[in-house]
Short mmCIF file of C-alpha atoms and ligand atoms in Angstrom, two decimals:
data_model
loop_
_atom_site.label_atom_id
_atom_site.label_comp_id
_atom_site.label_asym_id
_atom_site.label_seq_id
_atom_site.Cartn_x
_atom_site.Cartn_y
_atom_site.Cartn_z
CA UNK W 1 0.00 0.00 0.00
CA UNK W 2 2.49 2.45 1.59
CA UNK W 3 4.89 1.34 -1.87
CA UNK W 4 3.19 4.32 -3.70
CA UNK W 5 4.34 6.92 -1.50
CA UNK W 6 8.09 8.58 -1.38
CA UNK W 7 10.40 7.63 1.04
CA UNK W 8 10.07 10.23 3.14
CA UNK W 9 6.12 9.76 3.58
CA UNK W 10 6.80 6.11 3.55
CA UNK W 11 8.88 6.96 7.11
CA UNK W 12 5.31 8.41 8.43
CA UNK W 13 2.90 5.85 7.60
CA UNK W 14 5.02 2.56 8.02
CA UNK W 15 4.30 0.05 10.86
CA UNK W 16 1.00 1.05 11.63
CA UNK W 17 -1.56 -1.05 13.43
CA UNK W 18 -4.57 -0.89 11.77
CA UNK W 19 -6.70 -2.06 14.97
CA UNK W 20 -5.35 0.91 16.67
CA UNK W 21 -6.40 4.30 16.51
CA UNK W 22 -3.36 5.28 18.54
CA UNK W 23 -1.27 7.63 16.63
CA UNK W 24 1.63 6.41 18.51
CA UNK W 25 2.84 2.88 19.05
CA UNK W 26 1.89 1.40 21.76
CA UNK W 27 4.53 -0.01 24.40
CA UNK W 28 3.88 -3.44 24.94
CA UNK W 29 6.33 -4.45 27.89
CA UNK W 30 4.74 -7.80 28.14
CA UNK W 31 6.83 -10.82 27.97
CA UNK W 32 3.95 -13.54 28.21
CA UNK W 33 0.42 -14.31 27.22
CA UNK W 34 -2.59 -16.16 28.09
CA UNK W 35 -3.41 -18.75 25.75
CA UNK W 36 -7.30 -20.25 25.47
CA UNK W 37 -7.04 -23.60 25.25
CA UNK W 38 -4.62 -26.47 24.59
CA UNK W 39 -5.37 -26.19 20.76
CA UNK W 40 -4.43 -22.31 21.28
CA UNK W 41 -1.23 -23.25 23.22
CA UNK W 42 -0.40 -25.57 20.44
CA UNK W 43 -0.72 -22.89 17.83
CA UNK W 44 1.20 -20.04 19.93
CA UNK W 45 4.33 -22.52 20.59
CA UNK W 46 4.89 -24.26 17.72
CA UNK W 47 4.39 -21.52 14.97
CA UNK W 48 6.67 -19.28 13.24
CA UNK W 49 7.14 -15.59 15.05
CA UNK W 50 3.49 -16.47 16.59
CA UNK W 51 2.27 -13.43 17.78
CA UNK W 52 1.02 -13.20 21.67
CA UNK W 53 3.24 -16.14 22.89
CA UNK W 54 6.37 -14.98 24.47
CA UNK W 55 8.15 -11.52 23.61
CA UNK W 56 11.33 -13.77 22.73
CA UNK W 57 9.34 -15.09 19.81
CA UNK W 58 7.39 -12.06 18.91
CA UNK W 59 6.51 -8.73 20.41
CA UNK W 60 3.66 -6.16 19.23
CA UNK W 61 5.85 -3.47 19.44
CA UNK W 62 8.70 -4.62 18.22
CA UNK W 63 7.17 -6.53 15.01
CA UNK W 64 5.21 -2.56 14.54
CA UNK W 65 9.27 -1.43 14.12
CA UNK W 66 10.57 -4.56 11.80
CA UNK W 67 7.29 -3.82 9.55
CA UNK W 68 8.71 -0.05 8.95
CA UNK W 69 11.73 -1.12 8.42
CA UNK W 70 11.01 -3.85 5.81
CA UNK W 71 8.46 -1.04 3.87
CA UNK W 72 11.33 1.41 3.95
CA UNK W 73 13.82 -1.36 2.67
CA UNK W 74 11.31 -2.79 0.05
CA UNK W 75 11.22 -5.93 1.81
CA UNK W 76 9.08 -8.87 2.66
CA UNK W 77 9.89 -8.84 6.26
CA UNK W 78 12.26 -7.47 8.84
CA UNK W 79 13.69 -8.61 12.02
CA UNK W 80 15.02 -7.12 14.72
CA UNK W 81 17.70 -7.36 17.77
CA UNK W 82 19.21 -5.91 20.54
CA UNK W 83 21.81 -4.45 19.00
CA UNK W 84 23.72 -3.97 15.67
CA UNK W 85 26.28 -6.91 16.86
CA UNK W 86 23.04 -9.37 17.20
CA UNK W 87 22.21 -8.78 13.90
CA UNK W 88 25.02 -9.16 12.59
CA UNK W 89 25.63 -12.45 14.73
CA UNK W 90 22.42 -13.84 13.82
CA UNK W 91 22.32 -13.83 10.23
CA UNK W 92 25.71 -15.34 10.32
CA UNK W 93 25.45 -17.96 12.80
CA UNK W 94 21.95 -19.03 11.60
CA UNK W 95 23.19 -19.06 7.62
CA UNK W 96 26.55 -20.75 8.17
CA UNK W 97 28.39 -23.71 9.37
CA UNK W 98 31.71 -25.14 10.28
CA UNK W 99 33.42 -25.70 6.90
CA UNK W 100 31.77 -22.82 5.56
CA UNK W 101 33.08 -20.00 3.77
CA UNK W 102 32.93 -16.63 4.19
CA UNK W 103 33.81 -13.52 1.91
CA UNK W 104 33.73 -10.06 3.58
CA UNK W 105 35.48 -6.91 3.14
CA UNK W 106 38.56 -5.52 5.12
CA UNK W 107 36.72 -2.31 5.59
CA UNK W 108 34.37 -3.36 8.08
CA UNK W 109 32.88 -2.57 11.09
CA UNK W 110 35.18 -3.20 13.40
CA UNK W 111 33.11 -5.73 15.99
CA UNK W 112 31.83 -7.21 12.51
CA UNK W 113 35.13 -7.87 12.05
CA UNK W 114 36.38 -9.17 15.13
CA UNK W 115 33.05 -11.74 15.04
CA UNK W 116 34.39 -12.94 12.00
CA UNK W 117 38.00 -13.63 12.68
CA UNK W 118 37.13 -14.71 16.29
CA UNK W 119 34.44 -17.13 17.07
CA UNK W 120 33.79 -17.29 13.64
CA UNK W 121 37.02 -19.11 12.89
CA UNK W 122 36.75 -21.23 15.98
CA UNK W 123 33.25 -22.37 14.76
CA UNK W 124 35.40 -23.46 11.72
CA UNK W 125 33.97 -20.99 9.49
CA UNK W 126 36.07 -19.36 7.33
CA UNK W 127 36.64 -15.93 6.24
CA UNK W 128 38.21 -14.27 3.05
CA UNK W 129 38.39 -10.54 3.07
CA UNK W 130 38.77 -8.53 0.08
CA UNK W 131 39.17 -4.60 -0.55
CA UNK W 132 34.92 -4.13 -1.12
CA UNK W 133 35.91 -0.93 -3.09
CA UNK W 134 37.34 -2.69 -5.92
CA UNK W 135 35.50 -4.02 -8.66
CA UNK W 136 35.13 -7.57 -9.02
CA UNK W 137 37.03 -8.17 -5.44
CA UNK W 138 34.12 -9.55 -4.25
CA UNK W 139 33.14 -12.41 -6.85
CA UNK W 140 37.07 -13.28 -7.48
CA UNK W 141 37.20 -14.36 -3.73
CA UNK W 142 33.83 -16.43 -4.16
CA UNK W 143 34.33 -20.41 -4.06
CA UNK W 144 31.58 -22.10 -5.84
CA UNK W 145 30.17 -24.42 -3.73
CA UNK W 146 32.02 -23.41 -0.26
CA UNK W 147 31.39 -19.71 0.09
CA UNK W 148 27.85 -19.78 1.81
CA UNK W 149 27.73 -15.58 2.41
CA UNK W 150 29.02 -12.51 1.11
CA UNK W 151 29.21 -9.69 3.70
CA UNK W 152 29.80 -5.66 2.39
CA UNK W 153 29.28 -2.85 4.52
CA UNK W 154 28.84 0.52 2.64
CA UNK W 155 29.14 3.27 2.98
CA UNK W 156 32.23 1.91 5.06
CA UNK W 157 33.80 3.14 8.57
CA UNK W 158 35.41 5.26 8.43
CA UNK W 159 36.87 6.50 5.28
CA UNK W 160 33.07 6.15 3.28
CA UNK W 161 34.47 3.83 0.58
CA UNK W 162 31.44 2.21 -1.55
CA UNK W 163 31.23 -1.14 -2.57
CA UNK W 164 28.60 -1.35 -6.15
CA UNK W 165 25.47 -2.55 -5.00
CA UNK W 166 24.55 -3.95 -8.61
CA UNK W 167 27.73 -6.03 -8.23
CA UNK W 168 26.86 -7.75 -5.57
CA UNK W 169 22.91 -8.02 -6.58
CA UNK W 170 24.85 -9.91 -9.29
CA UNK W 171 26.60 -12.18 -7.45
CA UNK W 172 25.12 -15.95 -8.10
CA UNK W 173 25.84 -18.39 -5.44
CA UNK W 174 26.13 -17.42 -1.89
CA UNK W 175 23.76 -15.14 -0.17
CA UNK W 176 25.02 -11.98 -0.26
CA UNK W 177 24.45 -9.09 3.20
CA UNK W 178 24.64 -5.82 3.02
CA UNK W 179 25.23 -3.51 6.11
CA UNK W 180 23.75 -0.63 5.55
CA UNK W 181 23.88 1.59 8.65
CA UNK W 182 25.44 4.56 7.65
CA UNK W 183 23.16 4.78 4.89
CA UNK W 184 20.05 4.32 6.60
CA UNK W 185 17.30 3.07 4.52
CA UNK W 186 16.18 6.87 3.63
CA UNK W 187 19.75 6.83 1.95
CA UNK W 188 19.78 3.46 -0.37
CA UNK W 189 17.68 0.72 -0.74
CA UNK W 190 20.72 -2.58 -1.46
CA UNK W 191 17.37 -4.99 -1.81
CA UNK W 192 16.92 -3.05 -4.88
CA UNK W 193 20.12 -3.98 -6.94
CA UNK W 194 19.17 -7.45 -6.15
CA UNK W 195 21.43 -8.39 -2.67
CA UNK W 196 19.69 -10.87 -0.74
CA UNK W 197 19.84 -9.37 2.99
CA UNK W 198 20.21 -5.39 4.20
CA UNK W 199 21.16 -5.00 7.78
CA UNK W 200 21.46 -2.43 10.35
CA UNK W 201 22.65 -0.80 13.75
CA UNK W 202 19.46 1.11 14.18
CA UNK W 203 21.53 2.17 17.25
CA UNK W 204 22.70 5.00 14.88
CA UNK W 205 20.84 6.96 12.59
CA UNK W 206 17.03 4.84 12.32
CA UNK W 207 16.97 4.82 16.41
CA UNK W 208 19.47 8.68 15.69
CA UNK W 209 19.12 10.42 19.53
CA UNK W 210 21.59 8.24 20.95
CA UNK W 211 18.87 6.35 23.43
CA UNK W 212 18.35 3.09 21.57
CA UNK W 213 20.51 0.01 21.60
CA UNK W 214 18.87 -1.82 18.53
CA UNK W 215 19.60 -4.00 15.31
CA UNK W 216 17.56 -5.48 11.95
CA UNK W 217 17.67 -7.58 9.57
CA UNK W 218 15.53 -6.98 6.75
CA UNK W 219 14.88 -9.31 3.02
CA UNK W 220 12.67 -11.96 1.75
CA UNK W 221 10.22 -13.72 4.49
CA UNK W 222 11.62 -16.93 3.66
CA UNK W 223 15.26 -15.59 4.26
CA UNK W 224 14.13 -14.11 7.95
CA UNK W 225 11.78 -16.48 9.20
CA UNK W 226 14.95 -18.72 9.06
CA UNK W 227 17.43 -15.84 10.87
CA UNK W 228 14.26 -15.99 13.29
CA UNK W 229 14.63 -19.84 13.48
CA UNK W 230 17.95 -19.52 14.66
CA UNK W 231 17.79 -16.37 16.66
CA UNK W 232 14.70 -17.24 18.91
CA UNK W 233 17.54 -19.68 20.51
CA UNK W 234 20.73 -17.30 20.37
CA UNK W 235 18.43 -14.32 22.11
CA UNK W 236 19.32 -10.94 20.98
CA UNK W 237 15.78 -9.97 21.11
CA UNK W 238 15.27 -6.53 21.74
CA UNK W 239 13.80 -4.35 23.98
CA UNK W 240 10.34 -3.47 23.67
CA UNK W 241 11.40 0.33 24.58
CA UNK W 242 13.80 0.35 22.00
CA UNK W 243 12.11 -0.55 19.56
CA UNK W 244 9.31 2.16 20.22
CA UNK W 245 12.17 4.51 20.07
CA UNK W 246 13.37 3.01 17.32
CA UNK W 247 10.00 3.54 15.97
CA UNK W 248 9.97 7.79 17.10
CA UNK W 249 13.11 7.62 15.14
CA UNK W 250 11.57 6.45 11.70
CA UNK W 251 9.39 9.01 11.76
CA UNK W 252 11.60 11.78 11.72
CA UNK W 253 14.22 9.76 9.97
CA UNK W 254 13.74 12.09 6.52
CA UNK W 255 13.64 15.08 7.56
CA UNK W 256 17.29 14.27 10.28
CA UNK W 257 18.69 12.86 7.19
CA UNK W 258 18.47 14.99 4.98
CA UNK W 259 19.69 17.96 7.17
CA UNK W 260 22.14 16.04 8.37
CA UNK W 261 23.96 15.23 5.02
CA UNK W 262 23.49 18.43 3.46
CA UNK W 263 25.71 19.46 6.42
CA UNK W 264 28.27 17.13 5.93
CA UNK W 265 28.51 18.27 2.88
CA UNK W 266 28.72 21.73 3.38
CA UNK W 267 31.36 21.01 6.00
CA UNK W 268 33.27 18.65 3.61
CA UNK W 269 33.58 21.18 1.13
CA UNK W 270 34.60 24.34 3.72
CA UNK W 271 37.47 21.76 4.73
CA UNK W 272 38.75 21.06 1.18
CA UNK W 273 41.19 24.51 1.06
CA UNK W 274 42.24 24.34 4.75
CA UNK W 275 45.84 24.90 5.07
CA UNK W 276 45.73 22.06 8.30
CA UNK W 277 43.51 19.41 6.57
CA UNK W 278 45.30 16.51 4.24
CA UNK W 279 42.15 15.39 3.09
CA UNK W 280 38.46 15.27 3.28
CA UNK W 281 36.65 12.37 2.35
CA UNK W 282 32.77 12.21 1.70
CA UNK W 283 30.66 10.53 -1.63
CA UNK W 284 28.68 13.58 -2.18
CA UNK W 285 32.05 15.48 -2.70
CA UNK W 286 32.88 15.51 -6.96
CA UNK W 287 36.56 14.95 -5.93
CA UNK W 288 35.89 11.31 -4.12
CA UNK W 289 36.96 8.17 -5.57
CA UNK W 290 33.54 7.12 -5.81
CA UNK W 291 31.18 9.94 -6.52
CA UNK W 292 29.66 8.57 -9.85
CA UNK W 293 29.05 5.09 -7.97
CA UNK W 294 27.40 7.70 -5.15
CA UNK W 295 25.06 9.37 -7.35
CA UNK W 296 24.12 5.80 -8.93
CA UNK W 297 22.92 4.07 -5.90
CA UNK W 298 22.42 6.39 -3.31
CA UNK W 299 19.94 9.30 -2.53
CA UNK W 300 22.52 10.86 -0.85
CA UNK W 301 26.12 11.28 0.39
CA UNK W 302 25.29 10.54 4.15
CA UNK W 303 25.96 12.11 7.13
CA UNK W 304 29.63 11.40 8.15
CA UNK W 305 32.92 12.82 6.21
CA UNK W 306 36.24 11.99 7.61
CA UNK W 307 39.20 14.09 7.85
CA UNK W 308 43.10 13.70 7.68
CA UNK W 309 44.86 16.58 9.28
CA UNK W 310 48.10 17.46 7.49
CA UNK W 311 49.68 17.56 11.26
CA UNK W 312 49.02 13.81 12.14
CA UNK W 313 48.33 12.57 15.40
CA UNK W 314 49.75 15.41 17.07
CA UNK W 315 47.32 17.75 15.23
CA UNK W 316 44.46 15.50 16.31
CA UNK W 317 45.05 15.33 20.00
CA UNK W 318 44.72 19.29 19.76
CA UNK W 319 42.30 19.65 17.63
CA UNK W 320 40.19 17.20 20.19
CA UNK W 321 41.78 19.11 23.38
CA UNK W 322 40.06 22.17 21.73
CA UNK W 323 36.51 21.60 20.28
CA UNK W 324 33.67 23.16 22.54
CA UNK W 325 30.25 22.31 20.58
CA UNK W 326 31.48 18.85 19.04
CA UNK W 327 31.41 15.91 21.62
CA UNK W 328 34.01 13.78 21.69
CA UNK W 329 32.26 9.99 21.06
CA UNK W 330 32.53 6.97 18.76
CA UNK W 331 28.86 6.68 17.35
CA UNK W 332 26.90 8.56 14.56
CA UNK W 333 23.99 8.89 13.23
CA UNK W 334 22.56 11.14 16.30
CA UNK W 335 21.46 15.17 17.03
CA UNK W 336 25.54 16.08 18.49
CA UNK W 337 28.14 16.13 15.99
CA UNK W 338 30.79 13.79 16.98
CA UNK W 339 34.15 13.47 16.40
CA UNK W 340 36.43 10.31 17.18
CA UNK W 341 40.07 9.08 16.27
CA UNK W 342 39.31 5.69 14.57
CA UNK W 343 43.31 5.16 15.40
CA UNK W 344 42.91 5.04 19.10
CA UNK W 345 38.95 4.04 19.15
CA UNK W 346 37.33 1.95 16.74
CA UNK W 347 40.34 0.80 14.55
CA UNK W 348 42.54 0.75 17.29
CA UNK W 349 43.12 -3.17 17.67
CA UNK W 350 44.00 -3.15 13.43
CA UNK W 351 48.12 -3.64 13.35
CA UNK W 352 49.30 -0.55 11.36
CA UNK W 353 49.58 -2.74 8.20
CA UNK W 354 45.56 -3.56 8.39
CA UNK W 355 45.06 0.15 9.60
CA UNK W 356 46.76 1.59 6.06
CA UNK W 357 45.09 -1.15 4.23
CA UNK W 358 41.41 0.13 5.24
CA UNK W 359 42.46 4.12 4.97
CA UNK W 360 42.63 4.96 8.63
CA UNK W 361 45.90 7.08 9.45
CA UNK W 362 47.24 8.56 12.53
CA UNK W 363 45.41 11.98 11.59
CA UNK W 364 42.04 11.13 10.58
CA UNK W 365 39.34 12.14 12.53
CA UNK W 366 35.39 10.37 11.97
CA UNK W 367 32.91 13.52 12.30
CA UNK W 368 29.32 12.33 12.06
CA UNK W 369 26.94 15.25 11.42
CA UNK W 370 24.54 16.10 13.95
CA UNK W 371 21.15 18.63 14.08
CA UNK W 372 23.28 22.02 14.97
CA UNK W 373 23.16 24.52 12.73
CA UNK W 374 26.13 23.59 9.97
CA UNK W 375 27.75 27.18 10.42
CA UNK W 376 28.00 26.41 13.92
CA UNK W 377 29.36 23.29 13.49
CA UNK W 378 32.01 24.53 10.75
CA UNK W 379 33.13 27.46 13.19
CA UNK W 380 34.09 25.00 16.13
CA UNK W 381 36.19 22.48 13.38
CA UNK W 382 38.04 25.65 11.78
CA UNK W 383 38.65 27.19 15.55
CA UNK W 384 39.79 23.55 16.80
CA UNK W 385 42.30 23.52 13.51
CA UNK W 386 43.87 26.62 14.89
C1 PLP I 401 27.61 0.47 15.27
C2 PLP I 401 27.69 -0.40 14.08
C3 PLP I 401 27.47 -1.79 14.17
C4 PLP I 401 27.18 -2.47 15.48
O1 PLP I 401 25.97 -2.02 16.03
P1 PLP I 401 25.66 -2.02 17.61
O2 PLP I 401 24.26 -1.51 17.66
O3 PLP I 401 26.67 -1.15 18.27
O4 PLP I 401 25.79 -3.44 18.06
C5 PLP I 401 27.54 -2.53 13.01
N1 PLP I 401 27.83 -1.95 11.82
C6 PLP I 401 28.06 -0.63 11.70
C7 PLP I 401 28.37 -0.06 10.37
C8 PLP I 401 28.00 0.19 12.83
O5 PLP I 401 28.25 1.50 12.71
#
């Protein structure tokens, strides 16, 4: 029904409940309920994501949030968790098996990564990564008959490389995941070049006011009903609160969004004539690697740039001793700007080999956009540069 609309209306009228004449979701904290009859019980324990059983298996409020998500993906169905990380461990725990193979990108997530390499490979599954920028990295590293999953991440943390969403749409074989998060799905729809799953940390920009701790899965019903198989037994269910702020956050997701990235980009392109700035990477800019793969396959740049200061570390530890209205934090997507040293944060257990493989150096900083005004935001980054 709601497939008519744009995007942005889309956000408002997703995950409704037509019973309800609530205009907001209700929060259903329940974790049990009362069956009617053995026949009943029966029905509740033994189905699929049967509704009014146990919130493990299905909650009202939480299924309201996965139904959003899946219209705003173009999906069957969605599924959600309590956090990015259970997503991520679901679908790949309930997908693959020891013997299995794996193909994934170096520029990953970096608790994506760590899954992978850690008790991943002790569950015998193994991993291949591959530069996800690079065309035809992807399907060269594919093993016909081994490699179970492909796993991309784009745009990627932190220095926004893309990997080509038709490319992996294309891929024939495996079933191929795309995380998604610092897209959104208000900023590219990967179910629509033809990849299998899209997954995200609604933590970030879906949840975007830093009070959610949430993750989902969304694709084809057949694809999820199995991740909920599996994941009814691992247990990252989320919370019921959560999702209802997860929920608040869909609603306003456009509107965020699109502020948010047109001040990234604004900021981006201030930054590109600073005497104290190496670099400035962000799709939306003409000048990035990628920008014609950008303006293919996504409605817009996003709402993170990184920056290389020509000064290295040393110019980074001031410029973070001096900003006043940019907080000093690891996650995105929310109303502060933040700013955060991937070298001592997120990429900090990479050796410096993997670092310089994946683009972080000792002078980059992350920024992710928040709601300020972007003159505002601009002022405290040039002051900070000095
Ligand atoms: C934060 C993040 C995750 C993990 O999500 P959590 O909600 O923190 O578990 C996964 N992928 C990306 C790209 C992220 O930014």
């Amino acid at each position: 029904m709601s497939d008519q609309h744009q995007p942005a209306t889309q956000a408002i009228v997703a995950g409704r409940t037509p019973a309800s004449s609530s205009l907001a979701p209700a929060l259903w904290a329940s974790t049990v309920w009362e069956s009617d009859s053995l026949v009943d019980a029966r029905r509740r324990a033994t189905g699929t994501r049967a509704q009014e059983f146990y919130s493990r298996y299905a909650n009202p409020t939480v299924r309201q949030f996965e139904e959003a998500v899946a219209t705003l993906e173009g999906a069957e169905d969605a599924i959600a968790f309590a956090s990015g990380m259970g997503a991520v461990a679901s679908v790949v725990l309930s997908m693959c098996s020891a013997g299995d193979h794996v193909v994934a990108q170096r520029q990953l997530y970096a608790g994506t990564l760590a899954f992978l390499q850690g008790p991943c490979a002790r569950f015998g599954i193994e991993t291949t990564l591959v530069d996800g920028h690079v065309p035809g990295a992807f399907a060269e590293a594919v093993r016909p008959g081994r490699t179970m999953m492909v796993l991309a991440e784009t745009p990627s943390n932190p220095r926004l490389d893309l990997v080509d969403l038709d490319e992996l749409g294309a891929l024939r074989g495996p079933v191929t995941v795309v995380d998604s998060t610092l897209a959104t799905p208000l900023g590219q729809r990967p179910l629509d070049h033809g990849v299998h799953l899209v997954l995200h940390s609604a933590t970030k920009g879906i949840a975007g006011h830093n009070d959610a701790t949430l993750g989902v899965v969304a694709g084809e019903k057949d694809y999820i009903d199995a991740i909920w198989a599996y994941s009814v037994l691992h247990g990252a269910t989320p919370s019921p609160f959560d999702a209802l702020n997860g929920l608040r956050g869909i609603r306003t997701l456009s509107v965020r969004t699109t502020h948010q990235a047109g001040s990234a980009l604004f900021v981006a392109h201030a930054l590109l004539d600073h005497p104290g700035v190496a670099a400035v990477h962000h799709p939306g800019l003409p000048g990035h690697p990628q920008h014609d793969l950008a303006k293919r396959q996504m409605r817009h740049g996003g709402t993170m740039i990184a920056v290389e200061l020509a000064g290295g570390l040393e110019a980074a530890e001031r410029f973070l001793a001096r900003v006043q209205l940019l907080h000093r934090a690891t996650s995105l997507g929310g109303p502060e700007t933040l700013v955060c040293h991937p070298a001592t944060t997120t990429h900090a257990s990479l050796t410096p080999d993997e670092a310089a493989h994946v683009g972080v150096t000792a002078g980059m900083l992350r920024i992710s956009v928040g709601l300020e005004d972007p003159t505002d935001v601009l002022r405290d980054i040039v002051r900070a540069l000095g």
